JSON list of C-alpha atoms in Angstrom, two decimals:
[
{"chain": "G", "resi": 1, "resn": "UNK", "atom": "CA", "xyz": [320.58, 303.88, 17.69]},
{"chain": "G", "resi": 2, "resn": "UNK", "atom": "CA", "xyz": [316.87, 304.24, 17.68]},
{"chain": "G", "resi": 3, "resn": "UNK", "atom": "CA", "xyz": [316.21, 300.61, 18.65]},
{"chain": "G", "resi": 4, "resn": "UNK", "atom": "CA", "xyz": [314.61, 301.42, 21.96]},
{"chain": "G", "resi": 5, "resn": "UNK", "atom": "CA", "xyz": [311.49, 303.41, 22.70]},
{"chain": "G", "resi": 6, "resn": "UNK", "atom": "CA", "xyz": [311.20, 306.19, 25.18]},
{"chain": "G", "resi": 7, "resn": "UNK", "atom": "CA", "xyz": [308.79, 305.84, 28.10]},
{"chain": "G", "resi": 8, "resn": "UNK", "atom": "CA", "xyz": [306.32, 308.14, 26.35]},
{"chain": "G", "resi": 9, "resn": "UNK", "atom": "CA", "xyz": [306.44, 306.06, 23.17]},
{"chain": "G", "resi": 10, "resn": "UNK", "atom": "CA", "xyz": [305.91, 302.82, 25.14]},
{"chain": "G", "resi": 11, "resn": "UNK", "atom": "CA", "xyz": [302.88, 304.34, 26.88]},
{"chain": "G", "resi": 12, "resn": "UNK", "atom": "CA", "xyz": [301.50, 305.52, 23.53]},
{"chain": "G", "resi": 13, "resn": "UNK", "atom": "CA", "xyz": [301.92, 302.03, 22.02]},
{"chain": "G", "resi": 14, "resn": "UNK", "atom": "CA", "xyz": [300.14, 300.45, 25.03]},
{"chain": "G", "resi": 15, "resn": "UNK", "atom": "CA", "xyz": [297.27, 302.96, 24.74]},
{"chain": "G", "resi": 16, "resn": "UNK", "atom": "CA", "xyz": [297.03, 302.23, 21.02]},
{"chain": "G", "resi": 17, "resn": "UNK", "atom": "CA", "xyz": [296.90, 298.46, 21.66]},
{"chain": "G", "resi": 18, "resn": "UNK", "atom": "CA", "xyz": [294.23, 298.95, 24.34]},
{"chain": "G", "resi": 19, "resn": "UNK", "atom": "CA", "xyz": [292.14, 301.12, 22.02]},
{"chain": "G", "resi": 20, "resn": "UNK", "atom": "CA", "xyz": [292.50, 298.57, 19.21]},
{"chain": "G", "resi": 21, "resn": "UNK", "atom": "CA", "xyz": [291.48, 295.72, 21.57]},
{"chain": "G", "resi": 22, "resn": "UNK", "atom": "CA", "xyz": [288.43, 297.69, 22.78]},
{"chain": "G", "resi": 23, "resn": "UNK", "atom": "CA", "xyz": [287.41, 298.49, 19.21]},
{"chain": "G", "resi": 24, "resn": "UNK", "atom": "CA", "xyz": [287.75, 294.83, 18.21]},
{"chain": "G", "resi": 25, "resn": "UNK", "atom": "CA", "xyz": [285.69, 293.65, 21.23]},
{"chain": "G", "resi": 26, "resn": "UNK", "atom": "CA", "xyz": [283.01, 296.27, 20.55]},
{"chain": "G", "resi": 27, "resn": "UNK", "atom": "CA", "xyz": [282.91, 295.24, 16.89]},
{"chain": "G", "resi": 28, "resn": "UNK", "atom": "CA", "xyz": [282.49, 291.56, 17.81]},
{"chain": "G", "resi": 29, "resn": "UNK", "atom": "CA", "xyz": [279.75, 292.45, 20.27]},
{"chain": "G", "resi": 30, "resn": "UNK", "atom": "CA", "xyz": [277.95, 294.58, 17.66]},
{"chain": "G", "resi": 31, "resn": "UNK", "atom": "CA", "xyz": [278.22, 291.74, 15.13]},
{"chain": "G", "resi": 32, "resn": "UNK", "atom": "CA", "xyz": [276.41, 289.39, 17.55]},
{"chain": "G", "resi": 33, "resn": "UNK", "atom": "CA", "xyz": [273.71, 291.96, 18.37]},
{"chain": "G", "resi": 34, "resn": "UNK", "atom": "CA", "xyz": [270.47, 291.68, 16.42]},
{"chain": "G", "resi": 35, "resn": "UNK", "atom": "CA", "xyz": [268.30, 294.73, 15.90]},
{"chain": "G", "resi": 36, "resn": "UNK", "atom": "CA", "xyz": [264.66, 294.39, 14.99]},
{"chain": "G", "resi": 37, "resn": "UNK", "atom": "CA", "xyz": [262.38, 297.14, 13.74]},
{"chain": "G", "resi": 38, "resn": "UNK", "atom": "CA", "xyz": [258.75, 296.43, 14.55]},
{"chain": "G", "resi": 39, "resn": "UNK", "atom": "CA", "xyz": [256.26, 298.32, 12.43]},
{"chain": "G", "resi": 40, "resn": "UNK", "atom": "CA", "xyz": [252.53, 298.26, 12.82]},
{"chain": "G", "resi": 41, "resn": "UNK", "atom": "CA", "xyz": [249.43, 300.23, 13.63]},
{"chain": "G", "resi": 42, "resn": "UNK", "atom": "CA", "xyz": [248.56, 301.16, 17.19]},
{"chain": "G", "resi": 43, "resn": "UNK", "atom": "CA", "xyz": [247.39, 298.27, 19.36]},
{"chain": "G", "resi": 44, "resn": "UNK", "atom": "CA", "xyz": [248.76, 295.73, 16.86]},
{"chain": "G", "resi": 45, "resn": "UNK", "atom": "CA", "xyz": [250.96, 293.94, 19.41]},
{"chain": "G", "resi": 46, "resn": "UNK", "atom": "CA", "xyz": [254.40, 295.50, 18.93]},
{"chain": "G", "resi": 47, "resn": "UNK", "atom": "CA", "xyz": [255.09, 295.93, 22.63]},
{"chain": "G", "resi": 48, "resn": "UNK", "atom": "CA", "xyz": [253.66, 292.48, 23.32]},
{"chain": "G", "resi": 49, "resn": "UNK", "atom": "CA", "xyz": [256.32, 291.01, 21.02]},
{"chain": "G", "resi": 50, "resn": "UNK", "atom": "CA", "xyz": [259.02, 292.94, 22.86]},
{"chain": "G", "resi": 51, "resn": "UNK", "atom": "CA", "xyz": [257.72, 291.74, 26.24]},
{"chain": "G", "resi": 52, "resn": "UNK", "atom": "CA", "xyz": [257.62, 288.13, 25.05]},
{"chain": "G", "resi": 53, "resn": "UNK", "atom": "CA", "xyz": [261.17, 288.40, 23.69]},
{"chain": "G", "resi": 54, "resn": "UNK", "atom": "CA", "xyz": [262.30, 289.72, 27.07]},
{"chain": "G", "resi": 55, "resn": "UNK", "atom": "CA", "xyz": [260.70, 286.77, 28.86]},
{"chain": "G", "resi": 56, "resn": "UNK", "atom": "CA", "xyz": [262.15, 284.21, 26.44]},
{"chain": "G", "resi": 57, "resn": "UNK", "atom": "CA", "xyz": [265.65, 285.58, 25.87]},
{"chain": "G", "resi": 58, "resn": "UNK", "atom": "CA", "xyz": [266.43, 287.51, 29.04]},
{"chain": "G", "resi": 59, "resn": "UNK", "atom": "CA", "xyz": [265.92, 286.72, 32.70]},
{"chain": "G", "resi": 60, "resn": "UNK", "atom": "CA", "xyz": [262.26, 287.74, 32.53]},
{"chain": "G", "resi": 61, "resn": "UNK", "atom": "CA", "xyz": [260.81, 290.50, 34.67]},
{"chain": "G", "resi": 62, "resn": "UNK", "atom": "CA", "xyz": [262.04, 291.79, 37.99]},
{"chain": "G", "resi": 63, "resn": "UNK", "atom": "CA", "xyz": [259.72, 291.72, 40.98]},
{"chain": "G", "resi": 64, "resn": "UNK", "atom": "CA", "xyz": [259.18, 295.47, 40.64]},
{"chain": "G", "resi": 65, "resn": "UNK", "atom": "CA", "xyz": [258.18, 295.12, 36.97]},
{"chain": "G", "resi": 66, "resn": "UNK", "atom": "CA", "xyz": [255.77, 292.32, 37.92]},
{"chain": "G", "resi": 67, "resn": "UNK", "atom": "CA", "xyz": [254.15, 294.61, 40.49]},
{"chain": "G", "resi": 68, "resn": "UNK", "atom": "CA", "xyz": [253.75, 297.32, 37.84]},
{"chain": "G", "resi": 69, "resn": "UNK", "atom": "CA", "xyz": [252.04, 294.94, 35.42]},
{"chain": "G", "resi": 70, "resn": "UNK", "atom": "CA", "xyz": [249.80, 293.37, 38.06]},
{"chain": "G", "resi": 71, "resn": "UNK", "atom": "CA", "xyz": [247.26, 296.21, 37.99]},
{"chain": "G", "resi": 72, "resn": "UNK", "atom": "CA", "xyz": [247.21, 296.17, 34.18]},
{"chain": "G", "resi": 73, "resn": "UNK", "atom": "CA", "xyz": [246.62, 292.42, 34.09]},
{"chain": "G", "resi": 74, "resn": "UNK", "atom": "CA", "xyz": [243.84, 292.67, 36.68]},
{"chain": "G", "resi": 75, "resn": "UNK", "atom": "CA", "xyz": [242.24, 295.54, 34.81]},
{"chain": "G", "resi": 76, "resn": "UNK", "atom": "CA", "xyz": [242.34, 293.72, 31.47]},
{"chain": "G", "resi": 77, "resn": "UNK", "atom": "CA", "xyz": [240.94, 290.57, 33.07]},
{"chain": "G", "resi": 78, "resn": "UNK", "atom": "CA", "xyz": [238.12, 292.45, 34.73]},
{"chain": "G", "resi": 79, "resn": "UNK", "atom": "CA", "xyz": [237.25, 294.37, 31.56]},
{"chain": "G", "resi": 80, "resn": "UNK", "atom": "CA", "xyz": [237.14, 291.12, 29.60]},
{"chain": "G", "resi": 81, "resn": "UNK", "atom": "CA", "xyz": [234.98, 289.39, 32.21]},
{"chain": "G", "resi": 82, "resn": "UNK", "atom": "CA", "xyz": [232.57, 292.33, 32.26]},
{"chain": "G", "resi": 83, "resn": "UNK", "atom": "CA", "xyz": [232.40, 292.41, 28.45]},
{"chain": "G", "resi": 84, "resn": "UNK", "atom": "CA", "xyz": [231.54, 288.70, 28.38]},
{"chain": "G", "resi": 85, "resn": "UNK", "atom": "CA", "xyz": [228.95, 289.02, 31.14]},
{"chain": "G", "resi": 86, "resn": "UNK", "atom": "CA", "xyz": [227.28, 292.00, 29.46]},
{"chain": "G", "resi": 87, "resn": "UNK", "atom": "CA", "xyz": [227.34, 290.25, 26.09]},
{"chain": "G", "resi": 88, "resn": "UNK", "atom": "CA", "xyz": [225.71, 287.21, 27.68]},
{"chain": "G", "resi": 89, "resn": "UNK", "atom": "CA", "xyz": [222.93, 289.48, 28.91]},
{"chain": "G", "resi": 90, "resn": "UNK", "atom": "CA", "xyz": [222.48, 291.11, 25.49]},
{"chain": "G", "resi": 91, "resn": "UNK", "atom": "CA", "xyz": [222.56, 287.76, 23.70]},
{"chain": "G", "resi": 92, "resn": "UNK", "atom": "CA", "xyz": [220.12, 286.34, 26.24]},
{"chain": "G", "resi": 93, "resn": "UNK", "atom": "CA", "xyz": [222.50, 283.56, 27.22]},
{"chain": "G", "resi": 94, "resn": "UNK", "atom": "CA", "xyz": [221.69, 282.34, 30.70]},
{"chain": "G", "resi": 95, "resn": "UNK", "atom": "CA", "xyz": [224.25, 281.63, 33.38]},
{"chain": "G", "resi": 96, "resn": "UNK", "atom": "CA", "xyz": [222.93, 278.16, 34.00]},
{"chain": "G", "resi": 97, "resn": "UNK", "atom": "CA", "xyz": [222.43, 279.23, 37.63]},
{"chain": "G", "resi": 98, "resn": "UNK", "atom": "CA", "xyz": [219.80, 282.01, 37.95]},
{"chain": "G", "resi": 99, "resn": "UNK", "atom": "CA", "xyz": [221.20, 283.18, 41.30]},
{"chain": "G", "resi": 100, "resn": "UNK", "atom": "CA", "xyz": [224.46, 284.10, 39.55]},
{"chain": "G", "resi": 101, "resn": "UNK", "atom": "CA", "xyz": [222.61, 286.35, 37.10]},
{"chain": "G", "resi": 102, "resn": "UNK", "atom": "CA", "xyz": [220.92, 288.10, 40.03]},
{"chain": "G", "resi": 103, "resn": "UNK", "atom": "CA", "xyz": [224.28, 288.78, 41.69]},
{"chain": "G", "resi": 104, "resn": "UNK", "atom": "CA", "xyz": [225.71, 290.14, 38.46]},
{"chain": "G", "resi": 105, "resn": "UNK", "atom": "CA", "xyz": [222.93, 292.33, 37.10]},
{"chain": "G", "resi": 106, "resn": "UNK", "atom": "CA", "xyz": [220.36, 293.34, 39.70]},
{"chain": "G", "resi": 107, "resn": "UNK", "atom": "CA", "xyz": [220.28, 295.97, 42.41]},
{"chain": "G", "resi": 108, "resn": "UNK", "atom": "CA", "xyz": [222.79, 298.31, 43.99]},
{"chain": "G", "resi": 109, "resn": "UNK", "atom": "CA", "xyz": [224.87, 295.37, 45.16]},
{"chain": "G", "resi": 110, "resn": "UNK", "atom": "CA", "xyz": [225.33, 293.95, 41.68]},
{"chain": "G", "resi": 111, "resn": "UNK", "atom": "CA", "xyz": [228.89, 293.17, 40.70]},
{"chain": "G", "resi": 112, "resn": "UNK", "atom": "CA", "xyz": [228.68, 295.31, 37.57]},
{"chain": "G", "resi": 113, "resn": "UNK", "atom": "CA", "xyz": [227.71, 298.36, 39.64]},
{"chain": "G", "resi": 114, "resn": "UNK", "atom": "CA", "xyz": [230.93, 298.00, 41.66]},
{"chain": "G", "resi": 115, "resn": "UNK", "atom": "CA", "xyz": [233.41, 297.95, 38.80]},
{"chain": "G", "resi": 116, "resn": "UNK", "atom": "CA", "xyz": [235.32, 300.94, 40.16]},
{"chain": "G", "resi": 117, "resn": "UNK", "atom": "CA", "xyz": [236.04, 299.16, 43.44]},
{"chain": "G", "resi": 118, "resn": "UNK", "atom": "CA", "xyz": [236.73, 295.82, 41.85]},
{"chain": "G", "resi": 119, "resn": "UNK", "atom": "CA", "xyz": [240.26, 295.53, 43.20]},
{"chain": "G", "resi": 120, "resn": "UNK", "atom": "CA", "xyz": [238.87, 295.59, 46.72]},
{"chain": "G", "resi": 121, "resn": "UNK", "atom": "CA", "xyz": [236.23, 293.05, 45.72]},
{"chain": "G", "resi": 122, "resn": "UNK", "atom": "CA", "xyz": [238.55, 290.93, 43.60]},
{"chain": "G", "resi": 123, "resn": "UNK", "atom": "CA", "xyz": [237.70, 287.68, 45.40]},
{"chain": "G", "resi": 124, "resn": "UNK", "atom": "CA", "xyz": [233.94, 287.64, 44.63]},
{"chain": "G", "resi": 125, "resn": "UNK", "atom": "CA", "xyz": [234.52, 288.67, 41.03]},
{"chain": "G", "resi": 126, "resn": "UNK", "atom": "CA", "xyz": [237.23, 286.07, 40.61]},
{"chain": "G", "resi": 127, "resn": "UNK", "atom": "CA", "xyz": [235.01, 283.30, 42.01]},
{"chain": "G", "resi": 128, "resn": "UNK", "atom": "CA", "xyz": [232.26, 284.40, 39.63]},
{"chain": "G", "resi": 129, "resn": "UNK", "atom": "CA", "xyz": [234.69, 284.47, 36.71]},
{"chain": "G", "resi": 130, "resn": "UNK", "atom": "CA", "xyz": [235.95, 280.99, 37.50]},
{"chain": "G", "resi": 131, "resn": "UNK", "atom": "CA", "xyz": [232.39, 279.73, 37.79]},
{"chain": "G", "resi": 132, "resn": "UNK", "atom": "CA", "xyz": [231.30, 281.51, 34.61]},
{"chain": "G", "resi": 133, "resn": "UNK", "atom": "CA", "xyz": [234.43, 280.42, 32.77]},
{"chain": "G", "resi": 134, "resn": "UNK", "atom": "CA", "xyz": [233.65, 276.78, 33.44]},
{"chain": "G", "resi": 135, "resn": "UNK", "atom": "CA", "xyz": [230.21, 277.10, 31.92]},
{"chain": "G", "resi": 136, "resn": "UNK", "atom": "CA", "xyz": [229.55, 276.02, 28.38]},
{"chain": "G", "resi": 137, "resn": "UNK", "atom": "CA", "xyz": [227.11, 278.90, 28.09]},
{"chain": "G", "resi": 138, "resn": "UNK", "atom": "CA", "xyz": [230.02, 281.36, 28.21]},
{"chain": "G", "resi": 139, "resn": "UNK", "atom": "CA", "xyz": [231.65, 279.57, 25.28]},
{"chain": "G", "resi": 140, "resn": "UNK", "atom": "CA", "xyz": [228.52, 280.21, 23.23]},
{"chain": "G", "resi": 141, "resn": "UNK", "atom": "CA", "xyz": [228.92, 283.94, 23.93]},
{"chain": "G", "resi": 142, "resn": "UNK", "atom": "CA", "xyz": [232.20, 284.03, 22.01]}
]
């Protein structure tokens, strides 16, 4: 008597085993998971660390994420190029090629006057940046 289980009891035991197995698997997964709290002032590089960790330890970025970051990367590059070019002007560091300075600084067609439409004119700015970046005079601006 009492050696066998009813169908309800068997189902309850199976549910209990399944719940226990799920809890054990979740516990093992949580034990392998590392959580990191990044503290720091604004613009101190917290999200940069997260992005680098994603590139290193995950599959990287999807094509859609790359498209989202493309405008940001272009904008940062352009802002940096413009800052260097303006600093060169203020520090009276020549371009090495006077015609380049004319294209950058003078007249309505100067590159600096077209910053707002720089994505349309990316090619000329990029060629200037590559040329300027190869110059030792730019290094002295840093």
